Amino acid sequence: MDRNIGITLCLMLKLCYQDHTMSETHCPARCHCFTPTRAICSEERMLTMPRNISQVRELVVMTTGLSYLDTNTFQENPRLAKLVFLNNLLREVSVRAFDPLPGLEELEISGNSWLERLYPGTFRKQVNLTRLLLNFNRFQTVTPGIFDSLQNLETLQLKGNLISHLPGLLFQNLTSLRSLDLSQNALTRVDRELLTGLTQLETLILGYNQITGLSPDSFHNVSQMRELYLDGNKISDLPHGIFSNLTKLEVLSLRGNLITNVSHRTFPFSLKELNLNNNKLSELSFNPFTSLTALTQLYLSSNRLHELPVDLLRNLTALQVVDLSDNQLTSLPEEIFMELSDIKVVHLHNNNLSSIKPRLFEHQVLLEQLYLSQNNLQNLPLGLLDYFLSENMIRLHGNPWNCDCNIQYMYDWMGENHRYVEDLSKMLCAGPVPLRGQSLASVHRDQLVCPMQRSPQPSHCTLHTDNDTLIIKCKVDKCSPLKLKVQLYEDDGRTAEYIFKNETSQCSNSTITV
Ligand SMILES: *[C@@H]1O[C@H](CO)[C@@H](O)[C@H](O)[C@H]1NC(C)=O
Ligand SMILES: *[C@@H]1O[C@H](CO)[C@@H](O)[C@H](O)[C@H]1NC(C)=O
Ligand SMILES: *[C@@H]1O[C@H](CO)[C@@H](O)[C@H](O)[C@H]1NC(C)=O
Ligand SMILES: *[C@@H]1O[C@H](CO)[C@@H](O)[C@H](O)[C@H]1NC(C)=O
Ligand SMILES: *[C@@H]1O[C@H](CO)[C@@H](O)[C@H](O)[C@H]1NC(C)=O
Ligand SMILES: *[C@@H]1O[C@H](CO)[C@@H](O)[C@H](O)[C@H]1NC(C)=O
Ligand SMILES: *[C@@H]1O[C@H](CO)[C@@H](O)[C@H](O)[C@H]1NC(C)=O
Ligand SMILES: *[C@@H]1O[C@H](CO)[C@@H](O)[C@H](O)[C@H]1NC(C)=O
Ligand SMILES: *[C@@H]1O[C@H](CO)[C@@H](O)[C@H](O)[C@H]1NC(C)=O
Ligand SMILES: *[C@@H]1O[C@H](CO)[C@@H](O)[C@H](O)[C@H]1NC(C)=O
Ligand SMILES: *[C@@H]1O[C@H](CO)[C@@H](O)[C@H](O)[C@H]1NC(C)=O
């Protein structure tokens, strides 16, 4: 193996404590020893295990041509505590191969695209094994009883195989197991029998399988669980009470499933992070999140939400992140965030919001990130952004901003806070016609005017020119307080201002002509 590769691997695998040249002399052929007890063997031409590595306690064998581990492979190496096979060509592992290694604590056999099975009894001597990683092989199932001797096992990974079925009670003796990763397989169901015995299990990763249904008691006997990942499956329904025994669950990810409805009391009160991104939720009535008072992160992005109930987030007083992006929301109840005074991140981008209520963020003084980009907003109401105490990043681009007098509040806010507006130059005016397509930041404040016929209401004014005279005719109601202000700018910046007002005390309908 090339020296530089050796050093790179040494850094990568954190195997190098001492001067890596020191112990080369003790090292088996075709291997590198970074210390007398740690070796990496990586050479495509290596077809058998290196001999004479009796000093070695930690051995990594990667990208070799090794295809069998037979009965004699480890006869001379009873001191091995950590053994890693990565990306080799293993086809078969003898049931006796690991018998000489009863002190083995960590074993990885991963990335063998020919390895289809391990025999029952393969790990029968490994009573002290704490980590067993069997990822990215070609297992379609796992033989019953193969893990029964591993009562000290804490981590088991079987990810990236082709497993569509696992025998019941497979993990029944794994009473020390804390983390189980079965992701990226082809499992279609998970039942209570499979998880039997995992009384200490804290993390269960079942992402990216084909799980369609879960039974109501699937997770009833794994009550120590803290993190449950079910992402990327085909779950459409969460049976009533499915999580009811998981009173310590803090992280639940159901991202990328087909869930259409979540109901009251589905989720355990202990939850801190709930991810429902990329499902098919179209309504959230029935207070599904009530009582999740510990929840800090709620992800509801990429669903089909059109509207939200006013009390959806009520009681979620610990919430810090809420992601409602990529839905079809057209408006939000003004009180929706009312009690969320700790909230730091609000994502509302990629919706269809056409207006926002002025006091929507009244209590969100600590907001750090507000994304309103890619909506249907024409302006922001007066005062909306005045509540924030901390500096926050805000995204506003991708809205059809109407750059008339009604946008002056937002324009002024941007002027003072432009450092915090991301993609400022992408904020374009969709109207009025003369400003269409221009970046709002490039428009002069004086250009943000409202057409006469629209203001002031309810009078009706018309504008026309006659020779050098501009004529404004306004129909005003009785006692209208209408004033006409005329500002004339000269090239040198001087301004002349004229105000016209009918001061007569008698109120009657009339036409003012300037
Ligand atoms: C095994 O390695 C030791 C040094 O660690 C050496 O003295 C001995 O000759 C080697 N034996 C074989 C069979 O290679
Ligand atoms: C297993 O670990 C225990 C405690 O560390 C130790 O006493 C025992 O000898 C180990 N067993 C084997 C077979 O190495
Ligand atoms: C499984 O665990 C039980 C005790 O919980 C033990 O009696 C049995 O021997 C274990 N099975 C194996 C194959 O070690
Ligand atoms: C579930 O756990 C209870 C008590 O912890 C036990 O009595 C029961 O047999 C277990 N059921 C299954 C299917 O594991
Ligand atoms: C789990 O739930 C079942 C049924 O709901 C119950 O009988 C059992 O006692 C619960 N187990 C634990 C450990 O909470
Ligand atoms: C959602 O669930 C609730 C009760 O859990 C039910 O009343 C409601 O009809 C469901 N909505 C849809 C659209 O299925
Ligand atoms: C908020 O929680 C209290 C109890 O903690 C409960 O009575 C109330 O119904 C909850 N509010 C909502 C809107 O769910
Ligand atoms: C956006 O909302 C408007 C009404 O405000 C509606 O007409 C339009 O169809 C919505 N667009 C989408 C893509 O939902
Ligand atoms: C406008 O100019 C035309 C001729 O240039 C004149 O006939 C007309 O009286 C003028 N109108 C007013 C309102 O001054
Ligand atoms: C004010 O309006 C009254 C009719 O209500 C009209 O007679 C009067 O001339 C107007 N004054 C001015 C200054 O236009
Ligand atoms: C003034 O106009 C309003 C409607 O524009 C009408 O309802 C009202 O009767 C009018 N008052 C007078 C004194 O003409």
Short mmCIF file of N, CA and C and ligand atoms in Angstrom, two decimals, residues 466-469 471, ligand 9:
data_model
loop_
_atom_site.label_atom_id
_atom_site.label_comp_id
_atom_site.label_asym_id
_atom_site.label_seq_id
_atom_site.Cartn_x
_atom_site.Cartn_y
_atom_site.Cartn_z
N ASP A 466 -54.37 69.19 -20.07
CA ASP A 466 -54.90 70.06 -21.10
C ASP A 466 -53.85 71.12 -21.33
N ASN A 467 -53.19 71.11 -22.49
CA ASN A 467 -52.05 71.98 -22.74
C ASN A 467 -51.01 71.78 -21.64
N ASP A 468 -50.60 72.76 -20.93
CA ASP A 468 -49.61 72.61 -19.87
C ASP A 468 -50.24 72.40 -18.51
N THR A 469 -51.53 72.19 -18.51
CA THR A 469 -52.22 72.11 -17.23
C THR A 469 -52.62 70.68 -16.92
N ILE A 471 -54.98 68.43 -14.86
CA ILE A 471 -56.27 68.65 -14.21
C ILE A 471 -56.68 67.40 -13.44
C1 LIG B 9 -55.29 74.84 -25.27
O1 LIG B 9 -54.60 75.30 -26.43
C2 LIG B 9 -55.50 75.53 -27.53
C3 LIG B 9 -54.70 75.98 -28.75
O2 LIG B 9 -53.33 75.78 -28.56
C4 LIG B 9 -56.51 76.59 -27.16
O3 LIG B 9 -57.39 76.73 -28.24
C5 LIG B 9 -57.24 76.16 -25.92
O4 LIG B 9 -58.10 77.18 -25.51
C6 LIG B 9 -56.29 75.85 -24.82
N1 LIG B 9 -57.02 75.38 -23.69
C7 LIG B 9 -56.87 75.84 -22.44
C8 LIG B 9 -57.71 75.22 -21.38
O5 LIG B 9 -56.06 76.68 -22.20
#
